[in-house]
XYZ file of C-alpha atoms in Angstrom:
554
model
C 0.000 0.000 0.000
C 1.480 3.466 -1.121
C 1.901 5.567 1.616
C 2.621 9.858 1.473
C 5.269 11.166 3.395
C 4.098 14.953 4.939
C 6.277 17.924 5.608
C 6.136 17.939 9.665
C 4.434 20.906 11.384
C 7.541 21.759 13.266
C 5.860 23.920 15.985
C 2.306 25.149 16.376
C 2.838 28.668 14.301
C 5.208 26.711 11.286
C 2.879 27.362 8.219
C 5.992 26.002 5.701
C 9.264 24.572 5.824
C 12.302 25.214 3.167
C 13.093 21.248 2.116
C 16.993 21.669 1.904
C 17.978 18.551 1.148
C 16.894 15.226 -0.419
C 18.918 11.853 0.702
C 17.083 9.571 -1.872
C 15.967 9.551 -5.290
C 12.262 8.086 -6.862
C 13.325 3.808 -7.222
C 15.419 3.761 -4.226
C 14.124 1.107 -1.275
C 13.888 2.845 2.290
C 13.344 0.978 5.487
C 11.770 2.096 8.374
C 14.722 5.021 10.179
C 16.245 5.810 6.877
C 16.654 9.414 6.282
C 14.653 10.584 3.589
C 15.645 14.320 3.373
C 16.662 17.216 5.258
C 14.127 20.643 6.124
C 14.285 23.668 7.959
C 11.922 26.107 9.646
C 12.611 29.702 10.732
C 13.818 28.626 13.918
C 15.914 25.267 12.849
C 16.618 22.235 10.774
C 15.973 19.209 10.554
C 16.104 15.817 9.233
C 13.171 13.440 8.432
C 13.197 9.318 8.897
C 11.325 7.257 7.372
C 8.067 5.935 9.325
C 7.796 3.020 6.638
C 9.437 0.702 4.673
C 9.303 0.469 0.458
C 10.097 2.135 -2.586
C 10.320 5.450 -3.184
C 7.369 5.639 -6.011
C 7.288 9.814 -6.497
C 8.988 13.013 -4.989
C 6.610 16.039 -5.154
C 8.932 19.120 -3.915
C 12.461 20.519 -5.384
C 15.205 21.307 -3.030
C 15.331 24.786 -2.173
C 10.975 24.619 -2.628
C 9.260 26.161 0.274
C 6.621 23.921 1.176
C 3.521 23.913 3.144
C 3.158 21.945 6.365
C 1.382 18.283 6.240
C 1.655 18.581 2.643
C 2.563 15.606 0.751
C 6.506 15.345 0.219
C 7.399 11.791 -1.658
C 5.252 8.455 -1.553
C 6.683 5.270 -0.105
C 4.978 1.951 -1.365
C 5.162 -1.319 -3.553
C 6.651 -0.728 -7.102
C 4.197 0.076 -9.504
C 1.536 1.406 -7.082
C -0.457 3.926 -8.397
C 0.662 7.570 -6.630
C -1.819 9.405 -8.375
C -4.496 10.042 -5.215
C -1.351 11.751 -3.407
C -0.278 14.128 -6.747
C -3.822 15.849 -6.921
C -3.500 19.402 -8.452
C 0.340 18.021 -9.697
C 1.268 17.134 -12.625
C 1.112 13.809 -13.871
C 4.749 13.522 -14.314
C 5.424 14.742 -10.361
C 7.837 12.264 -9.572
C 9.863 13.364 -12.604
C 10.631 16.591 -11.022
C 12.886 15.199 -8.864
C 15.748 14.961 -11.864
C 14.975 18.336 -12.729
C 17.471 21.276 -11.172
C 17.190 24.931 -11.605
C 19.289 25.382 -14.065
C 17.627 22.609 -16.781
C 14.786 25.056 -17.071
C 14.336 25.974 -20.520
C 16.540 28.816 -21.781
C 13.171 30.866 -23.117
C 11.324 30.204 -19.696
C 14.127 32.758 -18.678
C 15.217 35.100 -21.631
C 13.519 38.290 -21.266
C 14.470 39.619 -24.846
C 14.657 37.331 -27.667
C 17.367 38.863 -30.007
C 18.235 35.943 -32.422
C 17.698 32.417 -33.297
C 18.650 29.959 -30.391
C 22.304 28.206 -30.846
C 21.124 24.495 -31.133
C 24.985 23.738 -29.454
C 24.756 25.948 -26.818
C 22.967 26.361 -23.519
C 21.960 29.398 -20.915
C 23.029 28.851 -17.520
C 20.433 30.383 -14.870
C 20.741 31.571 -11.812
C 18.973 29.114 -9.423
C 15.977 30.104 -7.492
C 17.081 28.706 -4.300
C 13.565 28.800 -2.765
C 10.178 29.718 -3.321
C 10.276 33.164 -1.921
C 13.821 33.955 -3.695
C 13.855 36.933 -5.874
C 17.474 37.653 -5.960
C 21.231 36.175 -5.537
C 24.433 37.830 -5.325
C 26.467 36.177 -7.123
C 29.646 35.687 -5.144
C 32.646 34.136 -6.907
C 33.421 33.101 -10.783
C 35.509 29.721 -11.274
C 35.606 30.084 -14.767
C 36.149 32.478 -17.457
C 35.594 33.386 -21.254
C 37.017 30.911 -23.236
C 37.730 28.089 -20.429
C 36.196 24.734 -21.514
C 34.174 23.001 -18.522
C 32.276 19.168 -18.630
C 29.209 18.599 -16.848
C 29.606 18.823 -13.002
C 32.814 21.252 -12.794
C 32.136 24.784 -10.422
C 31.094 27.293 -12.561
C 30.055 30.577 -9.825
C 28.735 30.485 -5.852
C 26.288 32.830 -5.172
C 24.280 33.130 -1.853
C 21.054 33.985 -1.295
C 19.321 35.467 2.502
C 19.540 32.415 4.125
C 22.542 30.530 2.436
C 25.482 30.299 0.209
C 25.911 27.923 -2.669
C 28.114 26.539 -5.687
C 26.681 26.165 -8.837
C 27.870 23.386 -10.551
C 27.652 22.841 -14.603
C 24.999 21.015 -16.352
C 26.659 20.981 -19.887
C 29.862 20.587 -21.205
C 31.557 23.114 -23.555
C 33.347 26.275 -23.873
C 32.137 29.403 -21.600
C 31.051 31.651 -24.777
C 29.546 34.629 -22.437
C 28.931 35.369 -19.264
C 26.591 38.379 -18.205
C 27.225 39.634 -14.632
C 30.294 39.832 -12.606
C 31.235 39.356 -9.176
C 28.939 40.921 -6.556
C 26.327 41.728 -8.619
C 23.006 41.111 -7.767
C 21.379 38.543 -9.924
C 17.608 38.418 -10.913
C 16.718 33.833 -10.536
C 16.219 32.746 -13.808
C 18.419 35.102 -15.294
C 20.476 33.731 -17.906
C 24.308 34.264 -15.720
C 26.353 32.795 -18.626
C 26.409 30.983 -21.965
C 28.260 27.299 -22.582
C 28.670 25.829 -26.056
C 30.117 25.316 -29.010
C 32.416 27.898 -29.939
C 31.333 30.591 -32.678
C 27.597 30.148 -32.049
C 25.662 33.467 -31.048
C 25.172 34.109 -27.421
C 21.927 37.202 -28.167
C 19.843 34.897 -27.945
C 20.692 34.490 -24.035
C 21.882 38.184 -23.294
C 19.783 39.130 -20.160
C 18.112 42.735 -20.487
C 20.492 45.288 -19.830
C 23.192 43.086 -21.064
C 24.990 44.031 -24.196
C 25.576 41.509 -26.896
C 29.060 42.434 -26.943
C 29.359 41.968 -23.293
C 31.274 38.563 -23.967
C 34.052 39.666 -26.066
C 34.691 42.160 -23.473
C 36.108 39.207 -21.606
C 39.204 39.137 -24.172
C 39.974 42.723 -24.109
C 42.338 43.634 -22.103
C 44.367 47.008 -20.912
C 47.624 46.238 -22.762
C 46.056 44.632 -26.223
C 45.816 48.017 -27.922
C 48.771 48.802 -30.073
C 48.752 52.180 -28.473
C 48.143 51.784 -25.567
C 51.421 51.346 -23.443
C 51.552 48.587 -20.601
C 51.356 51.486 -17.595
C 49.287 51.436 -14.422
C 47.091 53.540 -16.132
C 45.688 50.702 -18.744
C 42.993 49.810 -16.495
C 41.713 53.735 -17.448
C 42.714 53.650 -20.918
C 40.349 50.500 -21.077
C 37.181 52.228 -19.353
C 37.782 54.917 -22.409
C 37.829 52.736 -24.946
C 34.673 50.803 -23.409
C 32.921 53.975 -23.647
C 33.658 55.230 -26.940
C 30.650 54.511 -27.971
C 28.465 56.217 -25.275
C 28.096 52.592 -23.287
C 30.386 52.582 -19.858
C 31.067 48.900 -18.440
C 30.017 48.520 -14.424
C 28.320 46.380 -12.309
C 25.127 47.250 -11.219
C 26.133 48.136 -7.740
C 28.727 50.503 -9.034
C 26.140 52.070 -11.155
C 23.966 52.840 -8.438
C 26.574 54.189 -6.149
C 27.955 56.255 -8.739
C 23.746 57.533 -8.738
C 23.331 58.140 -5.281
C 27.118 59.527 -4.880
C 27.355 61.908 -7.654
C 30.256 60.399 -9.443
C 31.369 60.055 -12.928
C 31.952 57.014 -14.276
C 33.099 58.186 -17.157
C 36.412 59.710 -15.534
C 36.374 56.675 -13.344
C 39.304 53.974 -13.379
C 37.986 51.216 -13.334
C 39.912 47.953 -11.347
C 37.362 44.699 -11.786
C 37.931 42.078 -14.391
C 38.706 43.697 -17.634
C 38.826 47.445 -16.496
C 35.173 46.990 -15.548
C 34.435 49.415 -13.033
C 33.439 47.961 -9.659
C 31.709 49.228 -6.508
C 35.172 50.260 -4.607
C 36.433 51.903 -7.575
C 33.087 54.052 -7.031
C 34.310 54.939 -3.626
C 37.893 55.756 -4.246
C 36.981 58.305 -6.623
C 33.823 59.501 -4.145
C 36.728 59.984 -1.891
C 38.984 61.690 -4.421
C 36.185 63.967 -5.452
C 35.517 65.362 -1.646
C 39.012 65.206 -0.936
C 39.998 68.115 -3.703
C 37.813 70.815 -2.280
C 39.614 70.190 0.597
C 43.210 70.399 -0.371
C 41.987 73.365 -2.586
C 41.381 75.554 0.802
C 43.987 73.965 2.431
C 46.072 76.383 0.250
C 43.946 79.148 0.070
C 44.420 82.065 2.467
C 43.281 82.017 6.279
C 40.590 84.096 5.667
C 39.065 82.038 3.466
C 35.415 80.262 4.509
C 35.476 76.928 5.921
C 34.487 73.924 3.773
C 31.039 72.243 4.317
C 31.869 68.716 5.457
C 28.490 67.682 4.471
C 28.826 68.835 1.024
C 30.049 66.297 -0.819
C 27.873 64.114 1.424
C 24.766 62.017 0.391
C 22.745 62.317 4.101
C 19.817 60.748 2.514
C 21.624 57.597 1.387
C 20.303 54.481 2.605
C 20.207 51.064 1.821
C 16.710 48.429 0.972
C 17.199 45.046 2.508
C 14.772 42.044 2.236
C 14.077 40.863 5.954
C 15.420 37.223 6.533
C 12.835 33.998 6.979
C 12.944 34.071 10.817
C 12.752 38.150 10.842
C 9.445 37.837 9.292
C 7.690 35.143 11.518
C 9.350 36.850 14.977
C 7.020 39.973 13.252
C 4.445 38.194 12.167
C 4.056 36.719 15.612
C 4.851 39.488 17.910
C 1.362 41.411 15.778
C -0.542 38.976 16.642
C 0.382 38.543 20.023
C -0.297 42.381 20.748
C -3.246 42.524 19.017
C -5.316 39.369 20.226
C -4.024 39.738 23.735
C -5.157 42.629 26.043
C -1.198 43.010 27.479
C -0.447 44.472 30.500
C 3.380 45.143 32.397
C 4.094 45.119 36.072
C 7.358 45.962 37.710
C 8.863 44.588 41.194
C 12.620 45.456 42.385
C 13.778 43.289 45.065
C 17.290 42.892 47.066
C 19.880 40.449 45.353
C 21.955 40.542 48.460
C 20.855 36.504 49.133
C 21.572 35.037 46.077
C 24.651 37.019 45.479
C 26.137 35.988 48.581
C 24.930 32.204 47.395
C 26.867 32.746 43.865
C 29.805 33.819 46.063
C 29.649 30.806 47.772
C 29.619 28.527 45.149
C 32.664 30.208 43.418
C 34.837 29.788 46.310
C 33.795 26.269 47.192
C 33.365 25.133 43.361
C 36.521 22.820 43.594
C 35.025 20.817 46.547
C 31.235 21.170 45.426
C 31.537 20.233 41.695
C 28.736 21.776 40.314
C 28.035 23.259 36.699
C 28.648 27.108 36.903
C 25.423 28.561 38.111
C 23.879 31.767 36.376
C 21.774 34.336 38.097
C 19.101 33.127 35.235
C 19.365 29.431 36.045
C 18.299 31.128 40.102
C 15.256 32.895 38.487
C 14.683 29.869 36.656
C 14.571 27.781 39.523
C 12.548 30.248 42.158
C 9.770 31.053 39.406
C 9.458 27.245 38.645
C 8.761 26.964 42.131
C 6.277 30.071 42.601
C 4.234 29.316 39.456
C 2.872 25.857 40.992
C 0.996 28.638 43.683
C -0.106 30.865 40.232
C -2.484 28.361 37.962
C -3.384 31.276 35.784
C -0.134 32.266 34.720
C 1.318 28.217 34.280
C -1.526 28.023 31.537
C -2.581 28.796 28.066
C -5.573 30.206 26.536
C -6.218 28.323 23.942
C -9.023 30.112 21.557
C -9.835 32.820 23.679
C -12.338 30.711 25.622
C -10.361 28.050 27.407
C -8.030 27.581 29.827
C -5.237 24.984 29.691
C -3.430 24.667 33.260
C -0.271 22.503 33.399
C 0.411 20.565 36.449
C 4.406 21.243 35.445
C 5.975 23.768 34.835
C 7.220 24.078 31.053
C 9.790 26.571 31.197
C 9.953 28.696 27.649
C 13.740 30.343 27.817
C 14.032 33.197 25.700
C 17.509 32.585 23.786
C 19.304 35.021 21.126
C 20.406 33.132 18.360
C 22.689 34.374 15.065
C 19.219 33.325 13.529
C 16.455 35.353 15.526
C 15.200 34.703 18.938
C 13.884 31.301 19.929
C 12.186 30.247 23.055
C 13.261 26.206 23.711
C 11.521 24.601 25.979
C 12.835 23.202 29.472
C 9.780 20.567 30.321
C 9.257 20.331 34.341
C 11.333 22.785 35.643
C 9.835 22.363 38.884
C 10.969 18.980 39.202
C 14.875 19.789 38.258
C 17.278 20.755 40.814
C 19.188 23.971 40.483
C 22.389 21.738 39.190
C 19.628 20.432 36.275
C 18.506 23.441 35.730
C 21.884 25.405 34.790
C 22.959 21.962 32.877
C 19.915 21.749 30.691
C 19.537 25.119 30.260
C 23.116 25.502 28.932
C 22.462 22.634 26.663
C 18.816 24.098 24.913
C 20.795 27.368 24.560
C 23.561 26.047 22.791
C 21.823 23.795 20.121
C 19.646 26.725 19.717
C 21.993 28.857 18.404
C 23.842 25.810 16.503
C 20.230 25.210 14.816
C 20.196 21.476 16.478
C 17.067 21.751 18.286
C 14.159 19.238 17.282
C 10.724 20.165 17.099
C 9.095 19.251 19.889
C 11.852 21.493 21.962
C 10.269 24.647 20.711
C 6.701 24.176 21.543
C 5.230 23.159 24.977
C 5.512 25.702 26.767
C 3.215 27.078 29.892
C 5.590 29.937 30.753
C 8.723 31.729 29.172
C 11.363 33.986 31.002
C 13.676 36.637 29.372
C 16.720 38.248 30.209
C 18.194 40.796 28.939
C 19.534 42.522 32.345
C 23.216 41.328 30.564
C 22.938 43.842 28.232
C 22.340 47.006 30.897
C 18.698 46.917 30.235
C 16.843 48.679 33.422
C 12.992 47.643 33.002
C 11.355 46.689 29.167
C 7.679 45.163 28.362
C 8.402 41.798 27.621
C 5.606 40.614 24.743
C 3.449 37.503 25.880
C 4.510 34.264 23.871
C 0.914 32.775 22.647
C -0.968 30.884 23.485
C 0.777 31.797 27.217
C -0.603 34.209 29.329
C 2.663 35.814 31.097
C 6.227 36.081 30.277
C 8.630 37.538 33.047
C 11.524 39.859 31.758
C 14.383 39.917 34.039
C 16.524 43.794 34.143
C 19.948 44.479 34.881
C 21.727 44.729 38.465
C 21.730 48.139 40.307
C 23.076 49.687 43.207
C 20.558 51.193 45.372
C 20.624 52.369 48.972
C 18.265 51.805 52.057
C 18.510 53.097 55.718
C 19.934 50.677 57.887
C 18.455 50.569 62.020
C 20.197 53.595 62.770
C 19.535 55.399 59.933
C 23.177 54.529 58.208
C 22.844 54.997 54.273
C 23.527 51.007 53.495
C 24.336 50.258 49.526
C 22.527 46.947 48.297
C 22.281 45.063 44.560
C 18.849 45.085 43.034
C 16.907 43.535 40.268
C 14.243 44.729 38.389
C 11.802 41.855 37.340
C 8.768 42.833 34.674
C 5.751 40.612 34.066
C 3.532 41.067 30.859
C 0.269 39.120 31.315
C -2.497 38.587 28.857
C -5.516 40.650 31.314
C -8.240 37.963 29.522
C -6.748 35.610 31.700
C -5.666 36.815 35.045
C -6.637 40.629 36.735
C -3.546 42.882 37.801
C -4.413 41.728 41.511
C -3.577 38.219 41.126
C -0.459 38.925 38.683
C 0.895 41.399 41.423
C 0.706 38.523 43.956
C 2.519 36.491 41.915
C 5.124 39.018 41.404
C 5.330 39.558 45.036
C 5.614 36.123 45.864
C 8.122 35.587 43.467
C 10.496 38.828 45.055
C 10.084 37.195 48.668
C 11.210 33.785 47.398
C 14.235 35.568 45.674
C 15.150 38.043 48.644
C 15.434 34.583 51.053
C 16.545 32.417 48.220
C 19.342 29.973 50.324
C 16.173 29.240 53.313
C 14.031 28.443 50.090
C 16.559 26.147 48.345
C 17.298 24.273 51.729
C 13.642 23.563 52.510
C 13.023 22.197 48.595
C 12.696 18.473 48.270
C 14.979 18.782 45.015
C 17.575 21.490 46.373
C 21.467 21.916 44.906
């Protein structure tokens, strides 16, 4: 019996998943723990087994495809099965895609401008789209030039994209008759990037709009081959003349727009790229050059003269457009609807960190004899709110609907962790059953295969409460944004120095710490959120009595 394969829902707000990777091909035999391929969500990736045994019968998605959760993936069955009740609103060849890579799409597909009769010995190279959402590539590095031959499978370019880099490897064999874009430019996918055939044929047909026909035999030129042109440092200039004889000026797109937003000239610009093309730094240098001369100029003038505007040779309205990354756009699309289906509200509490600093001090200077992971001022929060929260139903819960209550008889710790990716919240599952030793051990262990991208699934859902701390970073008091379906989130501030009067009336200097709860008001009222937070200071300000007298202590 033919059986589909789904993409996973890898958390409860994962709406699609970017399949990276595929480990087997349509014919192959799987058994049951084979990996079939490789995915990755906004937060992590991931690699998917096989539930059952068979043959792989059809593969429905690309790599690189962005596809939608519990969507069919591949089918597993019996050979000759029919796949076609899993393939509805695919075409009928689906599990033919799987042979087909970006750049086998047909060269027309991709040619904006048709300016001659196809080559039937040569082929357009595209730039992949590596992904559904994928609108652009910078195209990094060229491993080949004009005139080099290449057989299928050699490097032609890497390019990366927002998420990733990637080589590009070739899919014919052949000379390189053209190729349209240099390094750093940014590349349209499906743009023809460069031409591989037979030589002699006519590359028009391929030429990219904006691209000149004559853009190939550019390649060849170079600063010394005119007979009067001597071989002097100054070639690369003599080149950008020539190149612009007739009214067309060869630089990459970024240098064009520079030059734009800059002011410059490109037609008194030297250009230093492959071929005297002028390049994006060759932009600068001359920006430089340019405000530099006014300044040399009344350098020499008399000391009476009026003072040069810095900002004149200045673009102050430059800026710079830059798509928002995967992750980026869920954190955004998540914090929205979190503030505006939750009615939010922030309390504050300071309380006196003299206890648990002197416990941190203790545990430093006896760390030899107690051998005990390095405990964090977090990993103490984490411990004394795990224990307070069993007293506070309402905010170890989630509201699930807007019209029901969940209440956890653990408590699911969400911690808040800054990643090179975006900020995910991993899960530590009955905290109020760990010790403080578990605590700072698993802790340690969620945060670093969250920012290595190792964490499965099932670590980044689950949770009944989340904390987050960014006192670290200097940060005095914030609003902390509820984590749905949850209904509070604490935020945890930076140390302070405060005073208080002592018996006497002596000025005494303490440490404080500024803890702020957000709590969704449909919930809980303020009254029983201020309890908690009160609670939660007293357990803090007597932390090593508290510790002592739990069942699970050190």
């Amino acid at each position: 019996m033919a059986n589909p394969v789904l993409m996973p829902k890898a958390g409860i707000t994962v709406e699609s998943c970017i399949l990276t990777k595929w480990h087997v091909k349509v014919g192959d035999t799987v058994k049951v723990g084979d990996i079939l391929f490789s995915y990755e969500t906004d937060k992590s990736a991931f690699d998917q087994q096989a539930e059952v045994a068979g043959e792989v019968l059809a593969i429905l998605c690309e790599e690189g495809d962005e596809v939608p959760v519990l969507s069919n993936v591949l089918v597993i069955g019996n050979k000759g099965e029919d796949v076609s009740a899993f393939t509805s609103g695919m075409a009928a060849s689906a599990p033919a895609v799987e042979e087909v890579k970006p750049a086998e799409v047909s060269a027309p597909a991709s040619a904006p401008v048709v300016k001659g009769e196809k080559p039937a010995t040569s082929n357009g190279v595209l730039m992949p789209k590596a992904g559904i959402t994928v609108e652009s590539c910078i195209l990094t590095k060229w491993n080949v030039k004009v005139g080099d031959t290449v057989a299928k499978g050699d490097p032609l370019f890497s390019y990366e994209t927002d998420k990733s880099s990637f080589d590009q490897e070739s899919e014919f064999s052949g000379e390189v008759l053209a190729i349209f874009y240099e390094e750093g430019d940014e590349v349209p996918v499906l743009n023809n990037v460069c031409v591989i055939g037979k030589k002699g044929d006519d590359v028009s047909f391929f030429a990219p709009d904006g691209a000149s026909p004559s853009a190939p035999a550019v390649e060849e030129v170079k600063p010394v081959a005119t007979a009067s042109a001597p071989a002097t440092a100054s070639a690369p200039a003599q080149v950008s003349a020539q190149a612009s004889a007739d009214g067309k000026i060869f630089a990459s797109p970024r240098a064009k727009n520079l030059a734009n937003k800059l002011g410059v000239d490109l037609a008194t610009t030297q250009g230093t790229g492959p071929k005297g093309r002028i390049i994006e730094s060759d932009v600068r240098l001359a920006s430089v050059n340019k405000a530099s001369a006014p300044a040399t100029a009344t350098a020499q003038a008399s000391a009476s003269a009026p003072a040069v505007d810095k900002l004149a040779n200045v673009d102050v309205k430059a800026f710079k457009d830059e798509k928002m990354s995967n992750i980026r756009k869920v954190i955004a699309k998540n914090m929205v609807m979190s503030l505006s289906t939750m009615a939010q509200l922030t309390h504050t509490i300071s309380f006196d960190c003299t206890n648990i600093m002197a416990f941190r001090k203790y545990l430093k200077d006896n760390a030899e004899t107690l051998k005990l992971p390095s405990i964090t001022i977090n990993n103490i929060i984490v411990f004394a709110a795990s224990r307070v929260l069993k007293k506070h139903r309402d905010l170890n819960a989630n509201l699930i609907n807007g019209d029901t209550m969940r209440y956890f008889e653990h408590v699911n710790m969400g911690i808040a962790t800054d990643t090179p990716r975006g900020l995910l919240v991993p899960t530590l599952f009955g905290a109020d059953l760990m010790s403080l030793s578990e605590i700072a051990s698993k802790s340690k262990k969620l945060s670093s295969d969250a920012i290595d991208g190792k964490l499965s699934p099932e670590l980044l859902t689950g949770g009944s409460f989340t904390i987050s701390n960014v006192g670290t970073m200097g940060i005095e008091s914030f609003t902390p944004v509820v984590n749905p379906p949850q209904t509070g989130i604490l935020g945890v501030n930076t140390l302070e120095t405060r005073v208080k009067l002592g018996k006497n009336g002596e000025i005494i200097p303490y440490t404080s710490m500024s803890l702020s709860l957000s709590y969704d008001h449909r919930a809980l009222d303020g009254a029983p959120a201020s309890r908690f937070l009160k609670d939660l200071k007293d357990y803090l300000e007597n932390f090593s009595f508290n510790l002592l007298a739990d069942s699970k202590c050190i």
